[in-house]
């Protein structure tokens, strides 16, 4: 039988894990910018890939639409996002997903 203290510790652990997971999906633009500039390129590329996948086929994501050609590489998308974030430091404290979507939409507009 698990003691009350152990059950409480396990419950608190689950609460902490759940709350950190809930916050994990809100990345600020500055974090994305730093990651894309080399701090964590794999995170950056995964983040961009997820958003680009959501926008594939011209679907709207956070009010933005992008039509990314199939021959555009992940490295090119990373350059686009990094440049856009570098040009707009005033948005570095905004949620990163919308900023990545805007950078992709401006670079690859749907006609």
PDB file of C-alpha atoms in Angstrom:
ATOM      1  CA  UNK A   1       0.000   0.000   0.000  1.00  0.00           C
ATOM      2  CA  UNK A   2       1.303   3.429  -0.931  1.00  0.00           C
ATOM      3  CA  UNK A   3       1.530   5.828   1.995  1.00  0.00           C
ATOM      4  CA  UNK A   4      -0.331   9.115   2.042  1.00  0.00           C
ATOM      5  CA  UNK A   5       2.936  11.040   1.733  1.00  0.00           C
ATOM      6  CA  UNK A   6       3.964   9.053  -1.344  1.00  0.00           C
ATOM      7  CA  UNK A   7       0.530   9.548  -2.914  1.00  0.00           C
ATOM      8  CA  UNK A   8       0.746  13.282  -2.246  1.00  0.00           C
ATOM      9  CA  UNK A   9       4.234  13.451  -3.742  1.00  0.00           C
ATOM     10  CA  UNK A  10       3.102  11.556  -6.835  1.00  0.00           C
ATOM     11  CA  UNK A  11       0.066  13.836  -7.234  1.00  0.00           C
ATOM     12  CA  UNK A  12       2.208  16.950  -6.907  1.00  0.00           C
ATOM     13  CA  UNK A  13       4.638  15.517  -9.466  1.00  0.00           C
ATOM     14  CA  UNK A  14       1.825  14.944 -11.962  1.00  0.00           C
ATOM     15  CA  UNK A  15       0.510  18.463 -11.399  1.00  0.00           C
ATOM     16  CA  UNK A  16       3.964  19.959 -11.994  1.00  0.00           C
ATOM     17  CA  UNK A  17       4.467  17.901 -15.135  1.00  0.00           C
ATOM     18  CA  UNK A  18       1.044  18.860 -16.493  1.00  0.00           C
ATOM     19  CA  UNK A  19       1.522  22.560 -15.745  1.00  0.00           C
ATOM     20  CA  UNK A  20       4.967  22.656 -17.350  1.00  0.00           C
ATOM     21  CA  UNK A  21       3.617  20.856 -20.426  1.00  0.00           C
ATOM     22  CA  UNK A  22       0.808  23.398 -20.705  1.00  0.00           C
ATOM     23  CA  UNK A  23       3.317  26.250 -20.679  1.00  0.00           C
ATOM     24  CA  UNK A  24       5.761  24.532 -23.010  1.00  0.00           C
ATOM     25  CA  UNK A  25       3.745  25.259 -26.138  1.00  0.00           C
ATOM     26  CA  UNK A  26       3.899  29.025 -25.637  1.00  0.00           C
ATOM     27  CA  UNK A  27       7.325  30.008 -26.891  1.00  0.00           C
ATOM     28  CA  UNK A  28       8.152  33.681 -27.172  1.00  0.00           C
ATOM     29  CA  UNK A  29       9.614  35.095 -30.348  1.00  0.00           C
ATOM     30  CA  UNK A  30      12.935  35.756 -28.629  1.00  0.00           C
ATOM     31  CA  UNK A  31      13.270  32.076 -27.743  1.00  0.00           C
ATOM     32  CA  UNK A  32      12.552  31.067 -31.346  1.00  0.00           C
ATOM     33  CA  UNK A  33      14.975  33.705 -32.652  1.00  0.00           C
ATOM     34  CA  UNK A  34      17.766  32.521 -30.320  1.00  0.00           C
ATOM     35  CA  UNK A  35      17.148  28.874 -31.185  1.00  0.00           C
ATOM     36  CA  UNK A  36      17.186  29.580 -34.918  1.00  0.00           C
ATOM     37  CA  UNK A  37      20.422  31.547 -34.659  1.00  0.00           C
ATOM     38  CA  UNK A  38      22.208  28.470 -33.381  1.00  0.00           C
ATOM     39  CA  UNK A  39      21.373  27.987 -29.716  1.00  0.00           C
ATOM     40  CA  UNK A  40      19.079  25.052 -30.551  1.00  0.00           C
ATOM     41  CA  UNK A  41      18.712  24.637 -34.302  1.00  0.00           C
ATOM     42  CA  UNK A  42      16.901  21.300 -33.954  1.00  0.00           C
ATOM     43  CA  UNK A  43      14.214  22.873 -31.774  1.00  0.00           C
ATOM     44  CA  UNK A  44      13.914  25.764 -34.242  1.00  0.00           C
ATOM     45  CA  UNK A  45      13.541  23.477 -37.230  1.00  0.00           C
ATOM     46  CA  UNK A  46      10.991  21.296 -35.462  1.00  0.00           C
ATOM     47  CA  UNK A  47       8.979  24.347 -34.434  1.00  0.00           C
ATOM     48  CA  UNK A  48       8.990  25.781 -37.968  1.00  0.00           C
ATOM     49  CA  UNK A  49       8.156  22.391 -39.478  1.00  0.00           C
ATOM     50  CA  UNK A  50       5.129  22.002 -37.219  1.00  0.00           C
ATOM     51  CA  UNK A  51       3.775  25.421 -38.171  1.00  0.00           C
ATOM     52  CA  UNK A  52       4.579  24.991 -41.872  1.00  0.00           C
ATOM     53  CA  UNK A  53       2.754  21.641 -41.810  1.00  0.00           C
ATOM     54  CA  UNK A  54      -0.292  23.330 -40.300  1.00  0.00           C
ATOM     55  CA  UNK A  55      -0.162  25.955 -43.054  1.00  0.00           C
ATOM     56  CA  UNK A  56       0.366  23.449 -45.877  1.00  0.00           C
ATOM     57  CA  UNK A  57      -1.941  23.837 -48.817  1.00  0.00           C
ATOM     58  CA  UNK A  58      -2.678  27.442 -47.914  1.00  0.00           C
ATOM     59  CA  UNK A  59      -4.548  26.651 -44.694  1.00  0.00           C
ATOM     60  CA  UNK A  60      -4.910  29.523 -42.259  1.00  0.00           C
ATOM     61  CA  UNK A  61      -2.910  29.428 -39.041  1.00  0.00           C
ATOM     62  CA  UNK A  62      -3.293  32.217 -36.480  1.00  0.00           C
ATOM     63  CA  UNK A  63      -4.890  34.395 -39.181  1.00  0.00           C
ATOM     64  CA  UNK A  64      -1.996  33.868 -41.630  1.00  0.00           C
ATOM     65  CA  UNK A  65      -1.849  31.828 -44.830  1.00  0.00           C
ATOM     66  CA  UNK A  66       1.289  30.697 -46.641  1.00  0.00           C
ATOM     67  CA  UNK A  67       1.755  28.742 -49.846  1.00  0.00           C
ATOM     68  CA  UNK A  68       5.211  27.291 -49.381  1.00  0.00           C
ATOM     69  CA  UNK A  69       6.560  25.706 -52.576  1.00  0.00           C
ATOM     70  CA  UNK A  70       7.516  22.048 -52.256  1.00  0.00           C
ATOM     71  CA  UNK A  71      11.110  22.791 -53.277  1.00  0.00           C
ATOM     72  CA  UNK A  72      11.697  25.171 -50.347  1.00  0.00           C
ATOM     73  CA  UNK A  73      13.995  23.509 -47.831  1.00  0.00           C
ATOM     74  CA  UNK A  74      13.706  23.619 -44.079  1.00  0.00           C
ATOM     75  CA  UNK A  75      16.969  25.569 -44.030  1.00  0.00           C
ATOM     76  CA  UNK A  76      15.439  28.227 -46.276  1.00  0.00           C
ATOM     77  CA  UNK A  77      12.380  28.480 -44.040  1.00  0.00           C
ATOM     78  CA  UNK A  78      14.668  28.829 -41.031  1.00  0.00           C
ATOM     79  CA  UNK A  79      16.521  31.679 -42.785  1.00  0.00           C
ATOM     80  CA  UNK A  80      13.215  33.403 -43.573  1.00  0.00           C
ATOM     81  CA  UNK A  81      11.991  33.138 -39.983  1.00  0.00           C
ATOM     82  CA  UNK A  82      15.344  34.173 -38.487  1.00  0.00           C
ATOM     83  CA  UNK A  83      15.586  37.222 -40.746  1.00  0.00           C
ATOM     84  CA  UNK A  84      12.003  38.276 -40.058  1.00  0.00           C
ATOM     85  CA  UNK A  85      12.444  37.933 -36.304  1.00  0.00           C
ATOM     86  CA  UNK A  86      15.747  39.823 -36.508  1.00  0.00           C
ATOM     87  CA  UNK A  87      14.027  42.628 -38.413  1.00  0.00           C
ATOM     88  CA  UNK A  88      11.202  42.833 -35.842  1.00  0.00           C
ATOM     89  CA  UNK A  89      12.642  42.783 -32.309  1.00  0.00           C
ATOM     90  CA  UNK A  90       9.568  44.666 -31.092  1.00  0.00           C
ATOM     91  CA  UNK A  91       7.649  41.356 -31.341  1.00  0.00           C
ATOM     92  CA  UNK A  92      10.171  39.191 -29.478  1.00  0.00           C
ATOM     93  CA  UNK A  93       7.899  38.932 -26.426  1.00  0.00           C
ATOM     94  CA  UNK A  94       4.876  37.811 -28.461  1.00  0.00           C
ATOM     95  CA  UNK A  95       3.958  34.142 -28.895  1.00  0.00           C
ATOM     96  CA  UNK A  96       6.347  32.542 -31.366  1.00  0.00           C
ATOM     97  CA  UNK A  97       3.816  30.472 -33.335  1.00  0.00           C
ATOM     98  CA  UNK A  98       2.049  33.535 -34.720  1.00  0.00           C
ATOM     99  CA  UNK A  99       5.369  35.206 -35.526  1.00  0.00           C
ATOM    100  CA  UNK A 100       6.637  32.175 -37.433  1.00  0.00           C
ATOM    101  CA  UNK A 101       3.319  31.996 -39.291  1.00  0.00           C
ATOM    102  CA  UNK A 102       3.543  35.684 -40.217  1.00  0.00           C
ATOM    103  CA  UNK A 103       7.139  35.347 -41.425  1.00  0.00           C
ATOM    104  CA  UNK A 104       6.208  32.372 -43.615  1.00  0.00           C
ATOM    105  CA  UNK A 105       3.072  34.117 -44.937  1.00  0.00           C
ATOM    106  CA  UNK A 106       5.018  37.219 -45.910  1.00  0.00           C
ATOM    107  CA  UNK A 107       7.765  35.204 -47.606  1.00  0.00           C
ATOM    108  CA  UNK A 108       5.435  32.748 -49.341  1.00  0.00           C
ATOM    109  CA  UNK A 109       2.116  34.511 -49.970  1.00  0.00           C
ATOM    110  CA  UNK A 110      -0.750  32.665 -51.593  1.00  0.00           C
ATOM    111  CA  UNK A 111      -1.784  34.215 -54.899  1.00  0.00           C
TER     112      UNK A 111
END
